[in-house]
Coordinates of C-alpha atoms in Angstrom, one line a residue:
M1 CA 0.0 0.0 0.0
N2 CA 1.2 3.5 -0.8
T3 CA 2.5 5.6 2.0
A4 CA 0.4 8.7 2.7
L5 CA 2.0 12.0 1.5
W6 CA -0.1 14.0 4.0
Q7 CA -2.2 13.5 7.1
P8 CA -4.6 16.1 8.5
S9 CA -3.6 17.4 12.0
P10 CA -5.9 16.9 14.9
Q11 CA -6.6 20.6 14.9
R12 CA -7.5 20.6 11.2
I13 CA -9.9 17.7 11.7
A14 CA -11.5 19.4 14.7
N15 CA -12.0 22.7 12.9
A16 CA -13.2 21.1 9.6
N17 CA -16.7 21.9 8.3
L18 CA -17.0 18.2 7.6
T19 CA -16.5 17.4 11.3
K20 CA -19.2 19.9 12.2
F21 CA -21.5 18.4 9.6
I22 CA -21.0 14.9 11.2
A23 CA -22.0 16.4 14.5
H24 CA -25.0 18.1 12.9
V25 CA -26.1 14.8 11.4
N26 CA -25.7 12.9 14.7
A27 CA -27.6 15.6 16.6
N28 CA -30.5 16.0 14.3
I29 CA -31.0 12.7 12.6
S30 CA -30.1 10.2 15.3
T31 CA -27.7 8.2 13.2
E32 CA -24.4 6.6 14.1
V33 CA -21.9 8.4 12.0
N34 CA -18.4 8.6 13.4
D35 CA -16.0 9.0 10.4
Y36 CA -16.0 9.7 6.6
S37 CA -16.6 6.1 5.7
T38 CA -19.8 5.8 7.8
L39 CA -20.9 9.2 6.6
Y40 CA -20.5 8.3 3.0
N41 CA -22.4 5.0 3.4
W42 CA -25.2 6.8 5.2
S43 CA -25.3 9.5 2.4
I44 CA -25.9 7.0 -0.4
Q45 CA -28.2 4.7 1.6
Q46 CA -30.4 7.6 2.9
P47 CA -30.1 10.2 0.1
E48 CA -33.2 12.1 1.1
A49 CA -32.0 12.6 4.7
F50 CA -28.5 13.4 3.4
W51 CA -29.4 16.1 0.9
L52 CA -31.9 17.7 3.3
A53 CA -29.1 17.8 5.9
V54 CA -26.9 19.6 3.4
W55 CA -29.7 22.1 2.6
K56 CA -30.0 22.9 6.3
F57 CA -26.3 22.8 7.3
C58 CA -25.4 25.1 4.4
N59 CA -28.3 27.5 5.0
V60 CA -29.9 27.4 1.6
I61 CA -32.2 30.4 1.1
A62 CA -35.6 29.6 -0.4
A63 CA -39.0 31.1 -0.6
T64 CA -40.6 27.9 0.5
D65 CA -39.7 25.0 2.9
P66 CA -37.8 22.3 1.1
G67 CA -40.8 19.9 1.2
I68 CA -40.5 16.5 -0.5
V69 CA -36.9 15.8 -1.2
L70 CA -37.0 13.1 -3.9
V71 CA -39.6 11.7 -6.3
D72 CA -39.0 8.6 -8.5
A73 CA -35.7 7.8 -6.8
H74 CA -35.2 4.7 -8.9
R75 CA -35.4 6.5 -12.3
M76 CA -32.4 7.7 -14.2
P77 CA -33.1 9.9 -15.9
G78 CA -36.5 11.0 -14.4
A79 CA -35.8 11.4 -10.7
Q80 CA -37.1 14.8 -9.3
W81 CA -35.4 16.7 -6.5
F82 CA -37.3 19.1 -4.2
P83 CA -40.3 19.4 -6.6
D84 CA -42.1 21.8 -4.3
A85 CA -39.2 24.1 -3.4
K86 CA -38.7 27.6 -4.9
L87 CA -35.5 29.6 -4.7
N88 CA -33.2 31.9 -6.6
F89 CA -29.7 31.0 -7.4
A90 CA -28.2 34.5 -7.3
Q91 CA -29.9 35.3 -4.0
N92 CA -27.9 32.4 -2.4
L93 CA -24.7 33.9 -3.7
L94 CA -25.5 37.4 -2.6
H95 CA -26.8 36.9 0.9
C96 CA -23.7 38.7 2.3
N97 CA -23.9 42.5 2.0
D98 CA -21.0 44.0 3.9
D99 CA -17.4 45.3 3.4
H100 CA -15.8 41.8 3.2
H101 CA -14.1 41.3 -0.1
A102 CA -16.2 39.3 -2.6
I103 CA -14.0 39.5 -5.7
I104 CA -10.3 40.3 -6.3
Y105 CA -9.4 40.4 -10.0
R106 CA -5.9 40.6 -11.5
D107 CA -4.7 40.5 -15.1
E108 CA -1.4 40.4 -17.0
A109 CA -1.4 44.1 -17.5
G110 CA -1.0 44.6 -13.7
R111 CA -4.6 45.7 -13.2
R112 CA -6.2 44.8 -9.8
I113 CA -9.8 45.4 -9.0
S114 CA -11.5 44.5 -5.8
L115 CA -15.2 44.5 -4.9
T116 CA -16.8 44.1 -1.5
Y117 CA -20.0 42.2 -1.1
R118 CA -21.8 45.5 -0.7
E119 CA -20.4 46.8 -4.0
L120 CA -21.1 43.5 -5.7
N121 CA -24.7 43.5 -4.6
E122 CA -25.2 47.1 -5.8
Q123 CA -23.7 46.4 -9.3
V124 CA -25.7 43.2 -9.7
A125 CA -28.9 45.0 -8.7
R126 CA -28.3 47.8 -11.2
L127 CA -27.6 45.4 -14.0
A128 CA -30.6 43.3 -13.1
D129 CA -32.7 46.5 -13.3
A130 CA -31.4 47.1 -16.8
L131 CA -32.2 43.5 -17.8
R132 CA -35.8 43.8 -16.5
K133 CA -36.3 47.1 -18.3
H134 CA -35.3 45.4 -21.5
G135 CA -37.8 42.6 -21.0
I136 CA -35.6 39.8 -19.8
K137 CA -37.6 37.3 -17.9
P138 CA -37.5 33.7 -16.7
G139 CA -37.0 31.4 -19.7
D140 CA -34.8 33.8 -21.6
C141 CA -31.2 33.1 -22.3
V142 CA -28.4 35.6 -21.7
A143 CA -24.9 34.9 -23.0
G144 CA -21.4 36.0 -22.4
F145 CA -18.4 36.1 -24.8
M146 CA -16.3 37.1 -21.8
S147 CA -12.9 36.8 -20.1
N148 CA -12.5 35.9 -16.5
R149 CA -13.3 39.2 -14.9
P150 CA -15.7 40.8 -12.4
E151 CA -18.2 41.9 -15.1
T152 CA -18.7 38.3 -16.1
V153 CA -19.7 37.3 -12.5
I154 CA -22.0 40.4 -12.2
A155 CA -23.7 39.6 -15.5
M156 CA -24.3 36.0 -14.5
L157 CA -25.7 37.0 -11.2
A158 CA -27.9 39.7 -12.7
A159 CA -29.3 37.3 -15.3
T160 CA -30.0 34.5 -12.8
S161 CA -31.5 37.0 -10.3
V162 CA -34.3 37.8 -12.8
G163 CA -34.7 34.1 -13.7
A164 CA -32.8 34.1 -17.0
T165 CA -30.5 31.3 -18.0
W166 CA -26.8 32.1 -18.3
S167 CA -24.3 30.6 -20.8
S168 CA -20.7 31.7 -21.6
C169 CA -17.8 31.1 -23.9
S170 CA -14.3 32.5 -23.3
P171 CA -13.0 35.0 -25.9
D172 CA -10.3 32.5 -27.2
F173 CA -13.1 30.7 -29.0
G174 CA -13.3 31.3 -32.8
V175 CA -16.5 32.7 -34.3
N176 CA -17.7 29.3 -35.5
G177 CA -17.2 27.8 -32.1
V178 CA -19.3 30.6 -30.5
I179 CA -22.1 30.3 -33.1
D180 CA -22.1 26.5 -32.7
R181 CA -23.0 27.1 -29.1
F182 CA -25.0 30.3 -28.8
G183 CA -26.7 29.7 -32.2
Q184 CA -28.6 26.8 -30.6
I185 CA -29.8 28.6 -27.5
K186 CA -30.6 32.0 -29.1
P187 CA -29.7 34.5 -26.4
K188 CA -31.6 37.8 -26.3
I189 CA -28.7 39.8 -24.8
L190 CA -25.0 39.2 -25.4
F191 CA -22.2 40.5 -23.1
A192 CA -18.9 40.7 -24.9
V193 CA -15.4 41.8 -23.9
D194 CA -13.6 43.9 -26.6
G195 CA -10.2 42.4 -25.8
Y196 CA -7.9 40.8 -23.3
Y197 CA -4.3 40.1 -22.5
Y198 CA -2.6 36.8 -22.9
N199 CA 1.1 35.8 -22.7
G200 CA 2.3 39.3 -23.0
K201 CA 0.1 40.2 -26.0
S202 CA -3.1 42.3 -26.2
I203 CA -5.8 40.5 -28.2
D204 CA -8.5 42.6 -29.8
C205 CA -11.9 40.9 -30.1
S206 CA -13.7 43.6 -32.1
D207 CA -13.8 41.8 -35.4
R208 CA -15.0 38.5 -33.9
I209 CA -17.7 40.3 -31.9
R210 CA -18.9 42.0 -35.1
D211 CA -19.1 38.6 -36.9
I212 CA -20.8 36.9 -34.0
K213 CA -23.4 39.6 -33.7
A214 CA -24.1 39.5 -37.4
R215 CA -24.8 35.8 -37.2
L216 CA -26.7 35.7 -33.9
H217 CA -30.0 37.1 -35.0
S218 CA -31.6 36.5 -31.7
V219 CA -29.5 39.1 -29.9
E220 CA -31.4 42.3 -29.3
I221 CA -28.7 44.2 -27.4
L222 CA -25.0 43.8 -27.4
V223 CA -23.3 45.0 -24.2
V224 CA -19.6 45.6 -24.7
V225 CA -17.2 45.4 -21.7
S226 CA -13.8 47.0 -21.8
G227 CA -10.9 44.6 -21.7
L228 CA -8.0 46.7 -23.0
S229 CA -8.8 50.3 -22.2
D230 CA -10.8 52.5 -20.0
M231 CA -13.8 52.6 -22.3
P232 CA -15.3 49.7 -24.4
N233 CA -15.0 49.8 -28.1
T234 CA -18.5 49.9 -29.7
V235 CA -17.4 51.3 -33.1
G236 CA -19.2 49.6 -36.0
L237 CA -21.3 47.3 -33.8
D238 CA -25.0 47.3 -34.3
N239 CA -27.3 47.7 -31.3
A240 CA -24.2 47.9 -29.1
V241 CA -24.0 49.7 -25.8
A242 CA -21.1 50.2 -23.4
W243 CA -21.3 48.4 -20.0
P244 CA -21.4 51.7 -18.0
D245 CA -24.2 53.1 -20.1
F246 CA -26.3 49.9 -19.9
L247 CA -26.5 49.8 -16.1
G248 CA -29.8 50.7 -14.4
N249 CA -30.4 52.9 -11.4
S250 CA -32.1 50.6 -8.9
T251 CA -30.0 49.1 -6.2
T252 CA -32.8 47.1 -4.7
H253 CA -32.8 43.4 -5.5
E254 CA -35.9 41.6 -6.9
F255 CA -35.0 37.9 -6.9
A256 CA -37.3 35.8 -9.0
Q257 CA -38.4 32.7 -6.9
L258 CA -38.4 29.7 -9.2
P259 CA -38.6 25.9 -9.1
F260 CA -35.6 24.0 -7.9
S261 CA -35.0 22.6 -11.4
H262 CA -35.4 25.9 -13.2
P263 CA -32.5 26.3 -15.7
V264 CA -29.6 28.3 -14.4
Y265 CA -26.8 27.4 -16.8
I266 CA -26.4 26.0 -20.3
M267 CA -23.0 24.4 -20.7
Y268 CA -21.6 22.5 -23.7
S269 CA -19.9 19.2 -24.5
S270 CA -16.4 19.6 -26.0
G271 CA -17.9 19.4 -29.5
T272 CA -15.0 17.3 -30.9
T273 CA -17.4 14.7 -32.3
G274 CA -19.9 17.2 -33.8
V275 CA -21.9 20.2 -32.9
P276 CA -21.7 20.6 -29.0
K277 CA -24.5 19.3 -27.0
C278 CA -26.2 22.0 -24.9
I279 CA -26.4 20.7 -21.3
V280 CA -29.0 22.4 -19.2
H281 CA -28.4 22.6 -15.4
G282 CA -31.0 23.4 -12.8
A283 CA -30.5 26.2 -10.2
G284 CA -31.2 24.1 -7.1
G285 CA -29.2 21.1 -8.0
T286 CA -26.2 23.1 -9.1
L287 CA -26.3 25.2 -5.9
L288 CA -26.8 22.2 -3.5
Q289 CA -24.1 20.2 -5.1
H290 CA -21.6 23.1 -5.2
L291 CA -22.3 23.9 -1.5
K292 CA -21.7 20.3 -0.6
E293 CA -18.4 20.2 -2.5
L294 CA -17.1 23.6 -1.4
V295 CA -18.2 23.6 2.2
L296 CA -17.7 19.9 3.1
H297 CA -15.1 18.5 0.7
T298 CA -13.0 21.7 0.2
D299 CA -13.5 23.0 3.7
L300 CA -14.3 26.5 2.4
K301 CA -15.0 29.1 5.1
R302 CA -15.8 32.8 5.0
E303 CA -12.2 33.8 5.8
D304 CA -10.8 31.8 2.8
R305 CA -9.6 33.3 -0.4
I306 CA -10.2 30.7 -3.1
F307 CA -8.6 30.8 -6.6
Y308 CA -9.0 28.5 -9.6
F309 CA -7.2 29.0 -12.8
T310 CA -10.0 28.8 -15.4
T311 CA -11.7 30.5 -18.2
C312 CA -15.4 31.3 -18.5
G313 CA -15.8 28.4 -20.9
W314 CA -14.9 25.7 -18.4
M315 CA -17.2 24.5 -15.6
M316 CA -14.6 25.3 -13.0
W317 CA -15.5 28.9 -13.4
N318 CA -19.1 28.1 -12.4
W319 CA -17.8 26.0 -9.5
L320 CA -15.5 28.8 -8.3
V321 CA -18.2 31.5 -8.5
S322 CA -20.5 29.4 -6.2
S323 CA -18.0 30.1 -3.5
L324 CA -19.7 33.4 -3.0
A325 CA -22.5 31.5 -1.3
T326 CA -20.2 30.9 1.6
G327 CA -19.2 34.6 1.9
A328 CA -15.6 33.7 1.0
T329 CA -13.4 35.8 -1.4
I330 CA -12.9 34.6 -5.0
I331 CA -9.8 35.4 -6.8
L332 CA -10.1 35.9 -10.6
H333 CA -7.1 35.8 -12.9
D334 CA -7.1 36.6 -16.6
G335 CA -4.1 35.7 -18.7
S336 CA -1.5 33.0 -19.1
P337 CA -0.5 31.1 -16.0
F338 CA 3.1 31.3 -17.2
H339 CA 3.4 35.1 -17.9
P340 CA 5.7 36.8 -17.2
G341 CA 7.2 33.6 -15.8
P342 CA 6.2 30.2 -14.3
D343 CA 6.0 31.7 -10.8
A344 CA 3.3 34.3 -11.7
L345 CA 0.4 32.5 -10.0
F346 CA 2.4 31.8 -6.8
Q347 CA 3.5 35.4 -6.6
M348 CA -0.2 36.3 -6.8
A349 CA -1.0 33.6 -4.2
E350 CA 1.5 35.2 -1.8
E351 CA 0.4 38.8 -2.4
E352 CA -3.3 38.0 -2.1
G353 CA -3.1 35.6 0.7
I354 CA -4.7 32.7 -1.2
T355 CA -5.8 29.9 1.0
I356 CA -7.2 27.5 -1.6
F357 CA -5.3 27.3 -4.9
G358 CA -6.9 25.5 -7.8
T359 CA -5.2 24.4 -11.0
S360 CA -4.7 21.5 -13.4
A361 CA -2.5 18.5 -13.4
K362 CA -1.0 19.7 -16.6
F363 CA 0.0 23.0 -14.9
L364 CA 1.7 21.1 -12.1
S365 CA 3.5 18.9 -14.6
A366 CA 4.7 21.9 -16.6
L367 CA 5.8 23.7 -13.4
E368 CA 7.8 20.7 -12.3
K369 CA 9.8 20.9 -15.6
S370 CA 10.4 24.6 -15.1
P371 CA 13.0 26.3 -12.8
C372 CA 10.2 27.5 -10.5
R373 CA 10.3 26.2 -7.0
P374 CA 7.5 28.1 -5.1
R375 CA 8.4 26.8 -1.7
R376 CA 11.8 28.5 -1.9
A377 CA 10.6 31.8 -3.5
F378 CA 7.4 32.6 -1.7
K379 CA 5.7 32.7 1.7
L380 CA 2.6 30.6 1.3
D381 CA 1.8 30.5 5.0
K382 CA -2.0 30.9 4.4
L383 CA -2.2 28.2 1.7
H384 CA -3.9 25.1 3.1
T385 CA -5.4 23.4 0.1
I386 CA -4.3 22.8 -3.5
L387 CA -6.9 21.5 -6.0
S388 CA -6.1 19.8 -9.3
T389 CA -8.4 18.7 -12.1
G390 CA -8.6 18.5 -15.9
S391 CA -6.7 15.2 -16.2
P392 CA -5.3 12.5 -13.9
L393 CA -2.8 13.8 -11.3
L394 CA 0.4 11.7 -11.6
P395 CA 2.1 10.4 -8.4
E396 CA 5.2 12.4 -9.5
N397 CA 3.1 15.6 -9.5
S398 CA 2.0 14.8 -6.0
D399 CA 5.6 14.4 -4.8
F400 CA 6.5 17.7 -6.5
V401 CA 3.8 19.6 -4.7
Y402 CA 4.9 18.4 -1.3
K403 CA 8.6 18.8 -1.9
E404 CA 8.6 22.1 -3.9
I405 CA 5.3 23.9 -3.1
K406 CA 4.3 23.2 0.4
A407 CA 4.7 20.3 2.8
D408 CA 1.6 20.9 4.9
V409 CA -1.2 21.2 2.4
C410 CA -4.2 19.1 1.5
L411 CA -3.6 18.2 -2.2
S412 CA -7.0 17.3 -3.5
S413 CA -7.3 15.9 -7.0
I414 CA -11.0 16.2 -8.1
S415 CA -12.8 14.7 -11.0
G416 CA -16.3 15.2 -12.6
G417 CA -17.2 17.2 -15.6
T418 CA -19.3 19.7 -17.4
D419 CA -22.0 17.0 -17.7
I420 CA -22.7 17.3 -13.9
V421 CA -21.2 20.8 -13.4
S422 CA -19.5 19.2 -10.3
C423 CA -17.5 16.1 -9.2
F424 CA -17.8 12.4 -8.6
A425 CA -14.6 12.2 -6.6
L426 CA -13.0 15.0 -4.5
G427 CA -10.8 16.0 -1.7
N428 CA -11.4 15.5 2.0
P429 CA -9.9 17.5 5.0
L430 CA -10.3 14.5 7.2
L431 CA -8.5 11.9 5.1
P432 CA -4.8 11.3 4.1
V433 CA -3.5 12.0 0.6
Y434 CA -2.0 9.1 -1.3
P435 CA 0.1 9.6 -4.4
G436 CA -1.9 9.5 -7.7
E437 CA -5.2 9.1 -6.0
L438 CA -8.4 11.1 -5.5
Q439 CA -9.1 11.0 -1.8
C440 CA -12.7 9.8 -1.8
R441 CA -16.0 9.5 -3.6
G442 CA -18.3 12.5 -3.2
L443 CA -20.9 12.4 -0.5
G444 CA -24.3 11.4 -1.9
M445 CA -22.8 10.0 -5.1
R446 CA -23.2 6.3 -5.4
V447 CA -20.1 5.8 -7.5
E448 CA -19.0 2.4 -8.6
I449 CA -16.7 0.8 -11.1
F450 CA -18.3 -1.6 -13.6
D451 CA -16.8 -4.3 -15.8
E452 CA -18.1 -4.6 -19.4
K453 CA -21.0 -6.8 -18.1
G454 CA -22.1 -4.3 -15.4
H455 CA -20.6 -6.1 -12.5
S456 CA -19.2 -4.0 -9.7
L457 CA -15.4 -4.1 -9.2
R458 CA -13.0 -3.1 -6.5
G459 CA -9.2 -3.0 -7.0
E460 CA -9.7 -3.5 -10.7
K461 CA -10.1 -1.1 -13.6
G462 CA -13.4 -0.4 -15.3
E463 CA -16.1 2.1 -16.1
L464 CA -16.8 4.8 -13.6
V465 CA -20.6 4.8 -13.1
C466 CA -23.1 6.3 -10.7
T467 CA -25.9 3.9 -9.8
A468 CA -28.4 6.4 -8.1
P469 CA -29.7 9.9 -9.0
F470 CA -28.0 13.0 -7.7
P471 CA -29.3 16.7 -7.7
S472 CA -26.8 18.1 -10.3
M473 CA -27.8 15.7 -13.1
P474 CA -28.7 17.8 -16.1
V475 CA -32.3 18.9 -16.3
E476 CA -32.3 18.2 -20.0
F477 CA -30.4 18.8 -23.2
W478 CA -31.5 21.9 -25.1
N479 CA -33.8 21.1 -28.1
D480 CA -34.0 17.5 -27.1
N481 CA -37.7 17.1 -26.9
N482 CA -37.9 13.4 -26.4
G483 CA -34.8 13.1 -24.3
E484 CA -33.1 10.8 -26.7
K485 CA -29.8 12.7 -26.8
Y486 CA -29.7 12.8 -23.1
R487 CA -30.3 9.1 -22.6
N488 CA -27.8 8.2 -25.3
A489 CA -25.1 10.3 -23.7
Y490 CA -25.1 8.7 -20.3
F491 CA -27.6 5.7 -20.1
S492 CA -27.1 3.7 -23.3
R493 CA -24.3 1.6 -21.9
F494 CA -26.0 0.3 -18.7
D495 CA -29.7 0.6 -18.0
N496 CA -30.7 3.1 -15.4
V497 CA -27.0 3.8 -14.6
W498 CA -25.1 6.9 -15.3
C499 CA -22.0 5.9 -17.3
H500 CA -19.5 8.8 -17.2
G501 CA -16.9 7.7 -19.7
D502 CA -14.0 7.6 -17.3
Y503 CA -11.7 4.5 -16.9
A504 CA -11.0 4.2 -13.2
E505 CA -10.3 2.0 -10.2
L506 CA -11.4 2.0 -6.5
T507 CA -8.5 1.6 -4.2
P508 CA -8.4 -0.4 -0.9
H509 CA -8.6 2.8 1.2
G510 CA -11.7 4.2 -0.6
G511 CA -9.9 6.5 -3.0
L512 CA -10.1 6.5 -6.8
I513 CA -7.5 6.4 -9.6
I514 CA -8.6 7.8 -12.9
Y515 CA -6.8 6.3 -16.0
G516 CA -8.3 8.6 -18.6
R517 CA -11.4 8.7 -20.8
S518 CA -12.8 5.2 -21.5
D519 CA -13.4 6.2 -25.1
A520 CA -9.7 6.7 -25.4
V521 CA -8.8 3.3 -23.7
L522 CA -6.3 1.4 -25.8
N523 CA -6.9 -2.3 -26.6
P524 CA -3.8 -3.9 -28.1
G525 CA -4.3 -7.7 -28.2
G526 CA -7.6 -7.4 -26.3
V527 CA -5.9 -5.9 -23.2
R528 CA -7.5 -2.6 -22.0
I529 CA -5.0 0.1 -21.2
G530 CA -5.8 3.6 -19.9
T531 CA -3.8 6.3 -21.6
A532 CA -3.0 7.9 -18.3
E533 CA -1.0 4.7 -17.4
I534 CA 1.3 5.6 -20.2
Y535 CA 1.4 9.4 -19.5
R536 CA 2.2 8.7 -15.9
Q537 CA 5.5 7.1 -16.9
V538 CA 6.4 9.1 -20.0
E539 CA 5.9 12.6 -18.6
K540 CA 8.1 12.1 -15.5
L541 CA 11.0 12.1 -17.9
D542 CA 12.8 15.5 -18.0
E543 CA 13.1 15.4 -21.8
I544 CA 9.4 15.2 -22.4
L545 CA 7.0 18.1 -21.9
E546 CA 3.8 16.3 -22.7
S547 CA 2.5 13.3 -24.7
I548 CA -0.5 11.8 -26.3
A549 CA -1.2 8.1 -27.0
V550 CA -3.7 6.7 -29.4
G551 CA -4.5 3.3 -31.0
Q552 CA -3.8 2.7 -34.6
E553 CA -5.6 -0.1 -36.5
W554 CA -2.8 -2.4 -37.7
D555 CA -2.8 -6.1 -38.9
D556 CA -6.3 -6.8 -37.7
D557 CA -5.4 -5.5 -34.2
T558 CA -4.6 -2.2 -32.5
R559 CA -1.1 -0.9 -31.9
I560 CA -0.2 1.9 -29.5
V561 CA 1.3 5.0 -31.1
L562 CA 2.8 7.6 -28.7
F563 CA 3.4 11.2 -29.8
V564 CA 5.8 13.2 -27.6
R565 CA 6.5 16.9 -27.4
L566 CA 10.1 17.4 -26.4
R567 CA 12.1 20.1 -24.6
E568 CA 13.7 22.5 -27.1
D569 CA 17.2 21.1 -26.4
C570 CA 16.2 17.4 -26.8
Q571 CA 16.0 15.1 -29.8
L572 CA 14.1 11.8 -30.2
D573 CA 17.2 9.7 -30.8
E574 CA 17.7 6.0 -30.2
K575 CA 18.9 6.7 -26.6
L576 CA 15.8 8.6 -25.7
L577 CA 13.6 6.1 -27.5
G578 CA 15.1 3.3 -25.4
K579 CA 14.7 5.3 -22.2
I580 CA 11.0 5.8 -22.9
R581 CA 10.4 2.2 -23.7
K582 CA 12.4 1.0 -20.7
T583 CA 10.5 3.4 -18.3
I584 CA 7.1 2.2 -19.5
R585 CA 8.0 -1.5 -19.5
S586 CA 9.6 -1.4 -16.0
N587 CA 6.7 0.4 -14.4
T588 CA 3.7 -1.1 -16.2
T589 CA 3.8 -4.1 -18.5
P590 CA 5.3 -5.0 -21.9
R591 CA 1.8 -4.5 -23.4
H592 CA 2.0 -0.8 -22.5
V593 CA 5.1 -0.2 -24.6
P594 CA 4.2 1.8 -27.8
S595 CA 4.9 0.2 -31.1
K596 CA 5.7 3.7 -32.5
I597 CA 7.1 6.8 -30.7
I598 CA 7.0 9.9 -32.8
A599 CA 8.0 13.5 -32.0
V600 CA 5.6 16.4 -32.6
T601 CA 5.8 20.1 -31.9
D602 CA 2.2 20.5 -30.6
I603 CA -0.6 18.4 -29.2
P604 CA -4.3 19.3 -29.9
R605 CA -6.4 20.2 -27.0
T606 CA -9.9 21.5 -26.2
I607 CA -10.5 25.1 -25.2
S608 CA -10.5 23.9 -21.6
G609 CA -7.0 22.5 -22.0
K610 CA -7.7 18.8 -22.2
I611 CA -5.7 16.8 -24.8
T612 CA -8.0 15.1 -27.3
E613 CA -7.0 11.6 -28.2
L614 CA -10.1 11.0 -30.3
A615 CA -9.3 13.8 -32.7
V616 CA -5.8 12.5 -33.3
T617 CA -7.1 9.0 -33.7
N618 CA -9.4 10.2 -36.5
V619 CA -6.7 12.2 -38.2
I620 CA -4.2 9.3 -38.4
H621 CA -6.9 7.0 -39.8
G622 CA -7.9 9.6 -42.4
R623 CA -11.2 10.2 -40.8
P624 CA -12.7 13.7 -40.5
V625 CA -12.6 15.6 -37.2
A626 CA -16.3 16.6 -36.9
N627 CA -15.7 20.0 -35.2
A628 CA -12.1 21.1 -35.2
E629 CA -13.4 24.6 -34.2
A630 CA -13.9 23.2 -30.7
L631 CA -10.1 22.9 -30.3
A632 CA -7.9 25.6 -28.9
N633 CA -5.2 24.9 -31.5
P634 CA -6.9 23.1 -34.4
E635 CA -3.8 23.8 -36.6
A636 CA -2.0 21.1 -34.5
L637 CA -4.0 18.4 -36.2
D638 CA -2.0 19.1 -39.4
L639 CA 1.1 17.7 -37.7
Y640 CA -0.5 14.3 -37.5
R641 CA -1.6 13.9 -41.2
D642 CA 0.5 11.8 -43.5
I643 CA 3.2 10.9 -41.0
S644 CA 5.4 8.4 -42.8
E645 CA 6.3 6.4 -39.7
L646 CA 2.7 5.5 -39.3
A647 CA 2.8 3.4 -42.5
Q648 CA 5.8 1.4 -41.3
P649 CA 5.8 -1.9 -39.3

């Protein structure tokens, strides 16, 4: 068994929200819960009692009593949560109204903006007043082509306060990518930033905004936000108004009280296999799930300052913003995480007193290969939790965090997705951290690992599934009247069971290991291999920055092809080829060793930063990539076309 990298101190356990929640459960529900294991088992065996306890412990604000918790508990999809309850999502994020910091924003240009809860409430109320005057009502869509800045948070809260549904894309999307998304939902109002800074460059969005507006015929008003100068650029834009001129006068909130399942967000699948699916999330389910994850699993308190490196096109933005419901301070960063150097985010963490630092496994891996050693350069006294998601966290990344960032920190790898706007597996302030593992399954989430026949596994690899309903399941897919797209997306593999598409394993101490997407699982000789098992070995080599492994159809079988992106001073010679093969063979099995190893200068990834094995697989087989616009760097696909080595034995 692996040795724990970190153990919570008795003081940390005593002060944890989760410890207080256990006491709350025992005091109010007369159950015998004494640790996380018994709490988890109770949460999945008594879901109605559990979710009602979360509602009360986290002080959900609603216009009605919670009422019935769950109807049709054995139907997936089809279960209904809190069918009689009415609430407002924004109201729950704005219940604080004082001089405590709500938002601190920083960008590459050195700008810093801070808003107190009182200032945030005032600006949201003024924008909501403007939306109401322009006829925005429950059922309407409001969209944002926005960077990660305070106006984006304000626009979302204003829209949801009047009962509209919010959807956003980050400004690094191309025009077609935006139209593929917003064109389906037909927003009435579009918020757009006229530019932003990234990697030392100023990027003007005016031309793209003009093209987007021309093709989005549903948009009645375009509200332009300044990203590069003091005043927004509205020149040549029809029906455009600058943000300051659009704000209303009323500073009094009018929160629309709506059903628990009323749509709050429309989010999108990656779109790499076709036009993105529009995933509709309900206000109550999103709120309740986020509160559970932030308060109990992340141990977020009002005095915390929480940061997550994200764009507004990734679900981690929505997750981060829900932190406002706890009265904590959210830190927004807009720009490259490596500008002006690899230490930029940790310098910000020191200066702003960040207590919870969220990033991706890829960032930690890249940081490890850089000269940056935050533990030596910065005082991170207040930092108590580091979160990682986006891809599996390698054991070597975990070691690096504890050796070179901070020794006494809860390193929580978390995993879920846009599909549930939340997580299936998370961190835990009461449990140890083991290398390469997610600490636990989320409370109330009946997560299991299935083999191909639907048998539950432990200590073996298989499909990550959820065998019972949970509140943050999508309400529906947009324009999916009979629910066929929804059912096919998650329930076609196993009847009445959510199949998430991750290849994973339950560990002996209740943790999870994620081996990558199951649709990217390699199958040489009939042996199933998760791509993360290969990345775990390859990317710990200093010579390799990142890699991508795919299966190539060959001689009536599948062979593994590994593409590697090397450091500038390295070459893929016989010595390095041998080193890669030996490392993989020694730490996995001979079956994991690629038949081909090929150097490339770039690896295609989605807008949210995830590498896309499926797109590369299609390219090397001469198949079309259905929606290359969904990629952050679609030009990288050209590197994989007609590679001569792929035709050789």
